[in-house]
PDB file of C-alpha atoms and ligand atoms in Angstrom:
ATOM      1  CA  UNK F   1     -15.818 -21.293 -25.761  1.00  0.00           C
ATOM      2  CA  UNK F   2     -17.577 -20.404 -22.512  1.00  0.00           C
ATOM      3  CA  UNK F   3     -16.839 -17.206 -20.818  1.00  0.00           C
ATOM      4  CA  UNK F   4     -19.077 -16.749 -18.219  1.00  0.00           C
ATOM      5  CA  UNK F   5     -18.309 -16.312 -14.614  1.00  0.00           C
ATOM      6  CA  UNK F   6     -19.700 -19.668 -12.621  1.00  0.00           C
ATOM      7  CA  UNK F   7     -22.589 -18.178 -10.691  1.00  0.00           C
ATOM      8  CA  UNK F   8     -20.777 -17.698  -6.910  1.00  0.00           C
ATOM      9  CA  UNK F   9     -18.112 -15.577  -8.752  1.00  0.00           C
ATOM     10  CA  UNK F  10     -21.253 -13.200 -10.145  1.00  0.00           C
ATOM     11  CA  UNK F  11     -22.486 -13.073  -6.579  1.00  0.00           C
ATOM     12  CA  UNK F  12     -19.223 -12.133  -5.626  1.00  0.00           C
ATOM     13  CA  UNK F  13     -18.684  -9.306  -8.596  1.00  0.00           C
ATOM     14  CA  UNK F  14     -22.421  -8.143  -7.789  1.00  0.00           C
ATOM     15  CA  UNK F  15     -21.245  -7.634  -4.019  1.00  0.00           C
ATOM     16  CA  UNK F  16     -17.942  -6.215  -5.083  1.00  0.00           C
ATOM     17  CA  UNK F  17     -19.507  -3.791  -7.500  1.00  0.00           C
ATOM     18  CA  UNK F  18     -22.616  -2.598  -5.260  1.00  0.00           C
ATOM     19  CA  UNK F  19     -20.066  -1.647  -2.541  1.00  0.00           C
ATOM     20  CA  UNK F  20     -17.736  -0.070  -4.904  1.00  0.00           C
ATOM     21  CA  UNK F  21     -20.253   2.419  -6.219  1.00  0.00           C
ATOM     22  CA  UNK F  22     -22.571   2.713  -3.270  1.00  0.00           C
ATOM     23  CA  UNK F  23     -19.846   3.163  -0.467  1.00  0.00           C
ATOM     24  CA  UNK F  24     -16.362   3.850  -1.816  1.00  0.00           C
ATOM     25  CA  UNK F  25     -17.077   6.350  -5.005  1.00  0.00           C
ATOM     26  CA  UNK F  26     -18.909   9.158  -3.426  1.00  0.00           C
ATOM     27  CA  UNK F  27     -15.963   9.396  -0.670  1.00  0.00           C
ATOM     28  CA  UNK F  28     -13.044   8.554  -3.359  1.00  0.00           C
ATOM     29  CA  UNK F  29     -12.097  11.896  -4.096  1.00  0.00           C
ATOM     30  CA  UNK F  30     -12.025  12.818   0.253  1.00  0.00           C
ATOM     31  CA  UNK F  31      -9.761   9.974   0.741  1.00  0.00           C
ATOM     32  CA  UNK F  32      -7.482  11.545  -2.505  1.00  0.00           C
ATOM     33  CA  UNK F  33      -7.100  14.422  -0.713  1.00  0.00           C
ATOM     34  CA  UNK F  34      -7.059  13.564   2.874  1.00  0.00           C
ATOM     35  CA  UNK F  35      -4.274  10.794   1.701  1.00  0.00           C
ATOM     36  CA  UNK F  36      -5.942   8.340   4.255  1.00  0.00           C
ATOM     37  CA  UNK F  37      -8.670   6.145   3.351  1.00  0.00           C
ATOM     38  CA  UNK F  38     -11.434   5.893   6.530  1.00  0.00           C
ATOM     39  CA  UNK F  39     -10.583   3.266   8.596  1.00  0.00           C
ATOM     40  CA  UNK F  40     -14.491   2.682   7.650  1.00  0.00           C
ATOM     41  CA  UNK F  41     -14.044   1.264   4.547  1.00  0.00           C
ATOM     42  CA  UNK F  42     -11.713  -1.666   5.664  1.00  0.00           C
ATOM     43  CA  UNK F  43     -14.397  -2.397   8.673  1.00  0.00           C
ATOM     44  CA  UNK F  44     -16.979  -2.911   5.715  1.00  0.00           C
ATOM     45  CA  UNK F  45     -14.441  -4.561   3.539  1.00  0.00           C
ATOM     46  CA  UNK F  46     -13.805  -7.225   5.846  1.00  0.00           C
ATOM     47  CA  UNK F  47     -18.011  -7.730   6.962  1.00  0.00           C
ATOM     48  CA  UNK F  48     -18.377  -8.414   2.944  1.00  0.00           C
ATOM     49  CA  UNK F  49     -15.025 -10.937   3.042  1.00  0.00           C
ATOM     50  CA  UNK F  50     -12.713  -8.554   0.892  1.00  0.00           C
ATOM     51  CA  UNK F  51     -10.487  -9.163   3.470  1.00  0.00           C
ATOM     52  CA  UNK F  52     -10.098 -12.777   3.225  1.00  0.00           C
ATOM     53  CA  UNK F  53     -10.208 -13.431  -0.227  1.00  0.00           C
ATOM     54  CA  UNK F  54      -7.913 -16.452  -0.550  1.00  0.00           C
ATOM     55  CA  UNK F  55      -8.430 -17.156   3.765  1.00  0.00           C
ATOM     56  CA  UNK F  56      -9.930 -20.462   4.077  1.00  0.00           C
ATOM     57  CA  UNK F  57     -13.647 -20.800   5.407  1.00  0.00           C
ATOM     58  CA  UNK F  58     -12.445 -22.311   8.367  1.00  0.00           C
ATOM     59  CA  UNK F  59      -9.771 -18.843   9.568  1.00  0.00           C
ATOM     60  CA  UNK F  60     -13.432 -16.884   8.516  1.00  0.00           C
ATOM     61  CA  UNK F  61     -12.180 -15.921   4.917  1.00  0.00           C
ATOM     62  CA  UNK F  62     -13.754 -16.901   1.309  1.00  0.00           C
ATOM     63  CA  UNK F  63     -11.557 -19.795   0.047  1.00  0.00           C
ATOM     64  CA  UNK F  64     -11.603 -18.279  -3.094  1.00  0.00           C
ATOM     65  CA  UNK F  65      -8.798 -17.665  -5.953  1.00  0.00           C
ATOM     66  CA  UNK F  66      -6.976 -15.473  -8.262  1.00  0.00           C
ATOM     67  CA  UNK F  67     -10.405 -14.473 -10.671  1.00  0.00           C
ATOM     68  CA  UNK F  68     -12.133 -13.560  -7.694  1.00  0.00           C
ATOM     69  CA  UNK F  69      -9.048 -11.553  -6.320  1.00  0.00           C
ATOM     70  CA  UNK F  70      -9.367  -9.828  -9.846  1.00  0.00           C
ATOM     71  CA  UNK F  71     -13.209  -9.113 -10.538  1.00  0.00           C
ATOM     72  CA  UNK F  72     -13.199  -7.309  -7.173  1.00  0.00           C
ATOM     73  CA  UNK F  73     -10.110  -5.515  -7.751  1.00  0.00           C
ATOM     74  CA  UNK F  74     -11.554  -4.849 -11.089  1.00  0.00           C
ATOM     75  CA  UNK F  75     -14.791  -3.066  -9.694  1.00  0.00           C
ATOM     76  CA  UNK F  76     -12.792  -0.961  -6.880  1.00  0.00           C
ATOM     77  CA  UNK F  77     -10.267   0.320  -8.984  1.00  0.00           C
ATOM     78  CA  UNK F  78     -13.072   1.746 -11.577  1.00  0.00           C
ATOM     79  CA  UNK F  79     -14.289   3.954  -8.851  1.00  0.00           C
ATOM     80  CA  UNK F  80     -10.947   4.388  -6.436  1.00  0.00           C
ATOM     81  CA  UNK F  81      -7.399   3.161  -7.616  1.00  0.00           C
ATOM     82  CA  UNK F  82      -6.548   3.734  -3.437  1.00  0.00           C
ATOM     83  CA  UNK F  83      -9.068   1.498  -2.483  1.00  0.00           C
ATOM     84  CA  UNK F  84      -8.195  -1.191  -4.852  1.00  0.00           C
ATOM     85  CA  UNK F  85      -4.404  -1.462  -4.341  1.00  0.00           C
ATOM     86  CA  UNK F  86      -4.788  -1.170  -0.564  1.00  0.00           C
ATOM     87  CA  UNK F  87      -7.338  -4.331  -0.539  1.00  0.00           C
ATOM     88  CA  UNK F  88      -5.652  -6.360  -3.411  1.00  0.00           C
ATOM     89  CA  UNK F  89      -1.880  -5.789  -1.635  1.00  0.00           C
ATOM     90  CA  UNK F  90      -3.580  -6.866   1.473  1.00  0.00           C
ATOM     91  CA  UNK F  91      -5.351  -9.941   0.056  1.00  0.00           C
ATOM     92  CA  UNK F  92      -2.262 -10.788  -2.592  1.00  0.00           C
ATOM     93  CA  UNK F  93       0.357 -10.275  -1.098  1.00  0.00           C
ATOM     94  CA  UNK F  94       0.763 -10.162   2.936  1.00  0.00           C
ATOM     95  CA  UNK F  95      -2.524 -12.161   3.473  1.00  0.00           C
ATOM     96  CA  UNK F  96      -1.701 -14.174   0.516  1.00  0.00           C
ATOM     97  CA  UNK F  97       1.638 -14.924   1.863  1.00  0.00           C
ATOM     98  CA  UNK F  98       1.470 -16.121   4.878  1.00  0.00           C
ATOM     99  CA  UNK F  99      -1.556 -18.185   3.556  1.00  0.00           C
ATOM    100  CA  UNK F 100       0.922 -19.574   1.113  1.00  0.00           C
ATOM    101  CA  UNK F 101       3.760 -20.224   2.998  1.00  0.00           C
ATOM    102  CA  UNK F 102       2.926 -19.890   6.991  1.00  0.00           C
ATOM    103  CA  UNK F 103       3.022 -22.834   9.390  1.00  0.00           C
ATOM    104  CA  UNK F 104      -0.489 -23.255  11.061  1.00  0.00           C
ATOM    105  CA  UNK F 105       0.152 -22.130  14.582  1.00  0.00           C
ATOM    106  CA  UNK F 106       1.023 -18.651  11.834  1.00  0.00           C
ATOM    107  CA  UNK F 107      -2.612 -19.213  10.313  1.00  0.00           C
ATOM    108  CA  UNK F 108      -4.457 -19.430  12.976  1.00  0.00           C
ATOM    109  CA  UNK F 109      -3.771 -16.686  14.912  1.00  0.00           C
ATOM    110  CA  UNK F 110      -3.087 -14.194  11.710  1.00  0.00           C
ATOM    111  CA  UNK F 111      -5.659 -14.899   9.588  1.00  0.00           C
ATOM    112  CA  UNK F 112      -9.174 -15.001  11.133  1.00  0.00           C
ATOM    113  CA  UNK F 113      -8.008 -11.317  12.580  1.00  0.00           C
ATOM    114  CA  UNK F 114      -6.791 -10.239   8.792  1.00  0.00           C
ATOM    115  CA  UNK F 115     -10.277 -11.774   7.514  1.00  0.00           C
ATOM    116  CA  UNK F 116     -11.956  -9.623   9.417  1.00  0.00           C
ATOM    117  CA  UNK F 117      -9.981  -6.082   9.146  1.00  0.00           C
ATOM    118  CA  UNK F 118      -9.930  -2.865   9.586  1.00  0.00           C
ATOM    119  CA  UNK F 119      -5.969  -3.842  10.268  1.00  0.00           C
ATOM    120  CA  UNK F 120      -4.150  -5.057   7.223  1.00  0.00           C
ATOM    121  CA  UNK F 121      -1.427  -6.693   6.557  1.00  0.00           C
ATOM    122  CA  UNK F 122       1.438  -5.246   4.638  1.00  0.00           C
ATOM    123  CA  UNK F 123       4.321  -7.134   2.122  1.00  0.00           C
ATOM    124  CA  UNK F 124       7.630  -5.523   2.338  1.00  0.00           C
ATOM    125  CA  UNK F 125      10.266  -7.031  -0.140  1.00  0.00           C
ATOM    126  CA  UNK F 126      11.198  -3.682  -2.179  1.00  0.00           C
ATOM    127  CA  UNK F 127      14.287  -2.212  -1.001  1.00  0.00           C
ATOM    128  CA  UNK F 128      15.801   1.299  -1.913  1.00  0.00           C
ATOM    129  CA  UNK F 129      18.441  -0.264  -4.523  1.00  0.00           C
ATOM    130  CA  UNK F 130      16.237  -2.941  -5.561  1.00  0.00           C
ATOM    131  CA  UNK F 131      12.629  -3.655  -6.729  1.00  0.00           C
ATOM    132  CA  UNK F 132      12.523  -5.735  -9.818  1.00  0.00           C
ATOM    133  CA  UNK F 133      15.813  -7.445  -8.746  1.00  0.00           C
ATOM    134  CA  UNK F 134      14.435  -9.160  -5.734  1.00  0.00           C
ATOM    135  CA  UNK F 135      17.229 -11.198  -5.410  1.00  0.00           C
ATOM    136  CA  UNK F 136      19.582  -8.505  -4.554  1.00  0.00           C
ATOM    137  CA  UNK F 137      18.054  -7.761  -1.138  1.00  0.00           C
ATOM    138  CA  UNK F 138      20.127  -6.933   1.921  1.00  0.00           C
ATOM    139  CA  UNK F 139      17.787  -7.207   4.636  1.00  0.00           C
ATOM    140  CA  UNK F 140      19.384  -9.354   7.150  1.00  0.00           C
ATOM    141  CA  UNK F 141      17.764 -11.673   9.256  1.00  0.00           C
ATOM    142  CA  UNK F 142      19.986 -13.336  11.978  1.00  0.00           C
ATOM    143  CA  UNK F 143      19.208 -15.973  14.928  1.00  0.00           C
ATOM    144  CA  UNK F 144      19.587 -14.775  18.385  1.00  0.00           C
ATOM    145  CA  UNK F 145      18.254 -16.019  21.858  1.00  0.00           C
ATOM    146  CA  UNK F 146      15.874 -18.459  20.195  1.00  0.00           C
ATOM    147  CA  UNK F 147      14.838 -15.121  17.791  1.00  0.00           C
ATOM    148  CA  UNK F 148      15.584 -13.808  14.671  1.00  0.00           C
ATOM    149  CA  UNK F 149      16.678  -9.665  14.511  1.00  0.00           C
ATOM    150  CA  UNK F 150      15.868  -8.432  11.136  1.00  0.00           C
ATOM    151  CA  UNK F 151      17.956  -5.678  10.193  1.00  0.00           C
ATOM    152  CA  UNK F 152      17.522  -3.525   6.967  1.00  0.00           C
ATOM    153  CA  UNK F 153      15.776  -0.813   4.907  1.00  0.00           C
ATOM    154  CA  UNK F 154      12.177  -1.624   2.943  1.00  0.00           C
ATOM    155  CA  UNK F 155      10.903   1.061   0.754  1.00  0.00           C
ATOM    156  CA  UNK F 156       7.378   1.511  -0.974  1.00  0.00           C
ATOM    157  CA  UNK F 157       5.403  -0.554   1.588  1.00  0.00           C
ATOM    158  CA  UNK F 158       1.854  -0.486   1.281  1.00  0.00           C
ATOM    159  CA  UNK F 159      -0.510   0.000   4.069  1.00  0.00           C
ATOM    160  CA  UNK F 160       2.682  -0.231   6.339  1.00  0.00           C
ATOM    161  CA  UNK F 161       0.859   2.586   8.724  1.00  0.00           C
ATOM    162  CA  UNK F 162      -2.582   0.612   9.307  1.00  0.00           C
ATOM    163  CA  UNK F 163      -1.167  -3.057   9.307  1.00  0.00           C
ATOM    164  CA  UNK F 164      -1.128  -5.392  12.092  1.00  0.00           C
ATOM    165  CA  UNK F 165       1.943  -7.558  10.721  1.00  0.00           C
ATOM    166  CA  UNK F 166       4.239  -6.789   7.808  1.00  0.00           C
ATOM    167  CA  UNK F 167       5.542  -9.876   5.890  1.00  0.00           C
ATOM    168  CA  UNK F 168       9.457  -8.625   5.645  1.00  0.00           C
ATOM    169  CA  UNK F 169      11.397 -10.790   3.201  1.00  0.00           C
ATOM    170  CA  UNK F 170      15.236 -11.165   4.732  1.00  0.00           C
ATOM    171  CA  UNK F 171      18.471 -12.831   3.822  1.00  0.00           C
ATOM    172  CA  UNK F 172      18.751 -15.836   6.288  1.00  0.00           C
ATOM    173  CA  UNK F 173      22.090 -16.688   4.139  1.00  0.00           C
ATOM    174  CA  UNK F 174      24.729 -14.103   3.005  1.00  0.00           C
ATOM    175  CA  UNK F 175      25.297 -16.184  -0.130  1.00  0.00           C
ATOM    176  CA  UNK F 176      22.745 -18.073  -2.148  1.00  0.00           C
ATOM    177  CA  UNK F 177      21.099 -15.511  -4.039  1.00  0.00           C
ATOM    178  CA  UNK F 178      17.111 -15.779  -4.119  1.00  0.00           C
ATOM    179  CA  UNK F 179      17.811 -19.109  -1.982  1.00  0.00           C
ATOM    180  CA  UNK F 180      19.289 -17.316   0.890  1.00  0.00           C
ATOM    181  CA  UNK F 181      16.008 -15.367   1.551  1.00  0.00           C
ATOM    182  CA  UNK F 182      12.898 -16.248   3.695  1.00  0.00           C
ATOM    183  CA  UNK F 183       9.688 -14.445   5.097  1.00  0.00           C
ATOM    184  CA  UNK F 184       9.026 -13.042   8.458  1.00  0.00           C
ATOM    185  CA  UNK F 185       6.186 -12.600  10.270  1.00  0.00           C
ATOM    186  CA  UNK F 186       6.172  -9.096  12.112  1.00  0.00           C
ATOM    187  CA  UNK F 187       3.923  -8.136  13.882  1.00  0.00           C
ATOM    188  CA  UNK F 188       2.821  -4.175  14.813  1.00  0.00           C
ATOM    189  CA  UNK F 189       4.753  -2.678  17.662  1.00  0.00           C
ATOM    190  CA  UNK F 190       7.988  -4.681  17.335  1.00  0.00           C
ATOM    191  CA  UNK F 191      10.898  -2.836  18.996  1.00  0.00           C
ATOM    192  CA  UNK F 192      13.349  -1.357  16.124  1.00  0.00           C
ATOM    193  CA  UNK F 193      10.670  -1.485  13.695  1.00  0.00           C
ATOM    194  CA  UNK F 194      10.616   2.539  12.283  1.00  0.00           C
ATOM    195  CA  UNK F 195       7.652   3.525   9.882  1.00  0.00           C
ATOM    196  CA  UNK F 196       8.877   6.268   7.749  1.00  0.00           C
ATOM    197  CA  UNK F 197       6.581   9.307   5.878  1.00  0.00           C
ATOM    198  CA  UNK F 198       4.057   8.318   3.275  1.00  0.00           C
ATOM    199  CA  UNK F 199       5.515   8.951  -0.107  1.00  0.00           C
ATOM    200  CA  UNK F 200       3.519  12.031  -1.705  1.00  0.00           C
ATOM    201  CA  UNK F 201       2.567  10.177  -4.656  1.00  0.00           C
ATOM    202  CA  UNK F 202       0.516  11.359  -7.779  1.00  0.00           C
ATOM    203  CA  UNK F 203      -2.054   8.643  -7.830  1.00  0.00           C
ATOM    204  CA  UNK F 204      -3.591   6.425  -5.481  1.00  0.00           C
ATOM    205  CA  UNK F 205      -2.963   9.115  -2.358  1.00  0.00           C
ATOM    206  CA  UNK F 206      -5.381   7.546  -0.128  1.00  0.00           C
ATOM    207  CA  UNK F 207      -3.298   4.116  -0.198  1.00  0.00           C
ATOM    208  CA  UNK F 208      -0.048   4.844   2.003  1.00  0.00           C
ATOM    209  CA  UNK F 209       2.958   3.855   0.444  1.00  0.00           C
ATOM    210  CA  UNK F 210       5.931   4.155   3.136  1.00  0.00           C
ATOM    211  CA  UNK F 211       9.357   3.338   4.170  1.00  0.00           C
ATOM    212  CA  UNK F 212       9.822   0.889   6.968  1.00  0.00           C
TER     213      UNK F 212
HETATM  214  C1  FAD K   1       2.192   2.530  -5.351  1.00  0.00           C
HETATM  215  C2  FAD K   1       3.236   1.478  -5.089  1.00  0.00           C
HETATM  216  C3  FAD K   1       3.021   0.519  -4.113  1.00  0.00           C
HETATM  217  C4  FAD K   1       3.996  -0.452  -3.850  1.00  0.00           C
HETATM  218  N1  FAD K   1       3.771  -1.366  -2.855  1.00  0.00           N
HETATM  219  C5  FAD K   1       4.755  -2.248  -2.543  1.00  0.00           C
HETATM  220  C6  FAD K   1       4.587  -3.151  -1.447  1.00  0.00           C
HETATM  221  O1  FAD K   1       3.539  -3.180  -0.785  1.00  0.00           O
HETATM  222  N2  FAD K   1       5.614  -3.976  -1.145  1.00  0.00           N
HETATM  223  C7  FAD K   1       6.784  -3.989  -1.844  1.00  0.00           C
HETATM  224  O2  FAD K   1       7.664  -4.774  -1.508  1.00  0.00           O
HETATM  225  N3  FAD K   1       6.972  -3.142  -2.885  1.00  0.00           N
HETATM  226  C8  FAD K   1       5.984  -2.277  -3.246  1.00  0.00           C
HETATM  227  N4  FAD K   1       6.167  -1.412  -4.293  1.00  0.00           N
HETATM  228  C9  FAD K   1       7.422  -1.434  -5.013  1.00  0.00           C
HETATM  229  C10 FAD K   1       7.320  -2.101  -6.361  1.00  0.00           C
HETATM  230  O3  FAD K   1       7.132  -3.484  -6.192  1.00  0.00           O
HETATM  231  C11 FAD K   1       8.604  -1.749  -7.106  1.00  0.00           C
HETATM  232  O4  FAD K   1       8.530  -0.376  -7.414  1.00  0.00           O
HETATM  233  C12 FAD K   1       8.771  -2.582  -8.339  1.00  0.00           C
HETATM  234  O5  FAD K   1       9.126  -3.904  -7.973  1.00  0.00           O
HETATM  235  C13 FAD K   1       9.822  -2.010  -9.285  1.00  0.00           C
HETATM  236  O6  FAD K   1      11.005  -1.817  -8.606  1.00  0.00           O
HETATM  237  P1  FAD K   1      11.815  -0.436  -8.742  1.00  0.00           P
HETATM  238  O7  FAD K   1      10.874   0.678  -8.396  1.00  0.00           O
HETATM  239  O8  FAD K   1      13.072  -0.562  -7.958  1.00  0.00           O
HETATM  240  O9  FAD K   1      12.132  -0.299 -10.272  1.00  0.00           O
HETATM  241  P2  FAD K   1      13.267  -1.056 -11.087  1.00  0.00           P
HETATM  242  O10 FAD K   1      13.349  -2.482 -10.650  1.00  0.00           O
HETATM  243  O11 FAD K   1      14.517  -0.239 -11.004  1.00  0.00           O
HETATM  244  O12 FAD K   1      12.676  -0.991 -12.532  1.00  0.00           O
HETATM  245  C14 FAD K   1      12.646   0.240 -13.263  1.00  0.00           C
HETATM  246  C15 FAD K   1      12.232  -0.056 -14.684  1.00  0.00           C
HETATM  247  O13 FAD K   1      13.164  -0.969 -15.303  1.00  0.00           O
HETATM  248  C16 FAD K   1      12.492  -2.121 -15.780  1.00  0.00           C
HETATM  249  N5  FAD K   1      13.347  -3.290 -15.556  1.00  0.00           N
HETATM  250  C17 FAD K   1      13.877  -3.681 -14.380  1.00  0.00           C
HETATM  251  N6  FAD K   1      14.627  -4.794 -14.551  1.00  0.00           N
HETATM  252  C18 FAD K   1      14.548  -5.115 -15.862  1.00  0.00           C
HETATM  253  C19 FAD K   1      15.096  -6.158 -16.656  1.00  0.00           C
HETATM  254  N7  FAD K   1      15.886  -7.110 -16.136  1.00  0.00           N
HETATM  255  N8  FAD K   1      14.804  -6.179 -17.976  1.00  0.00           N
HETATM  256  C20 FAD K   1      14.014  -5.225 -18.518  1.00  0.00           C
HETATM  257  N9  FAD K   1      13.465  -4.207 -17.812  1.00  0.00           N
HETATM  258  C21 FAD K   1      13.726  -4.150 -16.510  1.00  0.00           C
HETATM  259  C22 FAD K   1      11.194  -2.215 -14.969  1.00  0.00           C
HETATM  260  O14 FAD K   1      10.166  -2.889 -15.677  1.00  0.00           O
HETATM  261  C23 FAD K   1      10.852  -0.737 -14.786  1.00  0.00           C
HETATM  262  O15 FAD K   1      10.171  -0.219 -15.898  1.00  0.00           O
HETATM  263  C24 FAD K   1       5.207  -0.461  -4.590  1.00  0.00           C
HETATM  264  C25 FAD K   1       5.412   0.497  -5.580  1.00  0.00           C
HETATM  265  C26 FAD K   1       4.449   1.451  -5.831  1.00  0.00           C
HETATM  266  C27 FAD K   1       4.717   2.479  -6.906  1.00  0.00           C
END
């Protein structure tokens, strides 16, 4: 069997790796204790497209997949754990999402900006009585005046404080269990929408972890 990485992936784990030991290591341990990565690092993330992993070429992002989302994670969690959850939640899971699942009008103006950084965007689905149990969430999302309101509690979000939109899973249907939920786009600055203190956590301090 053949294990080696087709040759754009190396290229791509070369990049990630050069970075990771040339810019984020020697300022690692700052970023630890400040509990606040530079917003620096996210404006060179997204000039090397570690911000747009799984983005399509045409919204200015890589096109690439899941190994690619994992060799860089890979190379900058050996030198910063921070570093690596904020870009991986950022590519996996908010970027990823409304890659996934967002109409285009949603894609085209979200994800050329989150390409590009140094804003991120954040995934908010854990709530304070459930985490594993997704199902059980009681974030409410109701129409009104050709809206939705969102209403409800999200706890351990990352990057919540430097993210331009938050992807806020919400119960659209009081019944239905997983069925009754869907995704919202929200963006930065929306009335009602409270950031909370970072948790004080005993890894991975320069990654902000936060109620919303
Ligand atoms: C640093 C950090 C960053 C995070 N970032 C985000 C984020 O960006 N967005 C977000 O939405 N959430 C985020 N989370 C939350 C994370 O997704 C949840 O902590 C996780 O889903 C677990 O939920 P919980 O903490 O409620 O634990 P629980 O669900 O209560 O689980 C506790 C323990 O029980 C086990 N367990 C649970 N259910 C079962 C079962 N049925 N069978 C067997 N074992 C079980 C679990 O494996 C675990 O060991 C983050 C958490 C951390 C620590």
């Amino acid at each position: 069997m053949h294990f080696a990485l087709p040759e754009d992936l190396q290229q791509f784990q070369q990049l990630a790796r050069t970075f990771a030991q040339e810019y984020v290591a020697p300022r690692a341990r700052k970023w630890d204790a400040d509990k606040w990565i530079d917003d620096e690092l996210f404006v060179k993330a997204g000039e090397l497209g570690l911000l747009g992993v799984y983005v399509p070429e045409e919204y200015g992002g890589c096109g690439q997949g899941l190994l690619a989302m994992a060799i860089i994670t890979e190379e900058l969690a050996r030198h910063c754990g921070a570093t690596a959850l904020a870009i991986t939640a950022h590519n996996g899971l908010g970027c990823g999402h409304i890659k996934l699942a967002g109409s285009k009008e949603q894609h085209q103006r979200w994800l050329p900006k989150l390409a590009k950084g140094p804003e991120l965007a954040a995934w908010c689905l854990t709530e304070p009585h459930c985490g594993s149990d997704a199902a059980a969430l009681t974030t409410r999302a109701e129409k009104k005046n050709g809206g939705w309101v969102l209403n409800g509690q999200k706890l351990f979000i990352t990057s919540a404080r430097r993210a331009a939109v938050l992807v806020v899973m919400a119960r659209t249907k009081p019944e239905g269990g997983k069925d009754g939920i869907s995704a919202f786009v929200v963006e930065k600055g929306t009335p009602g929408l409270i950031l909370g203190e970072p948790e004080d956590k005993l890894g991975c301090r320069g990654s902000d972890t936060v109620p919303v």
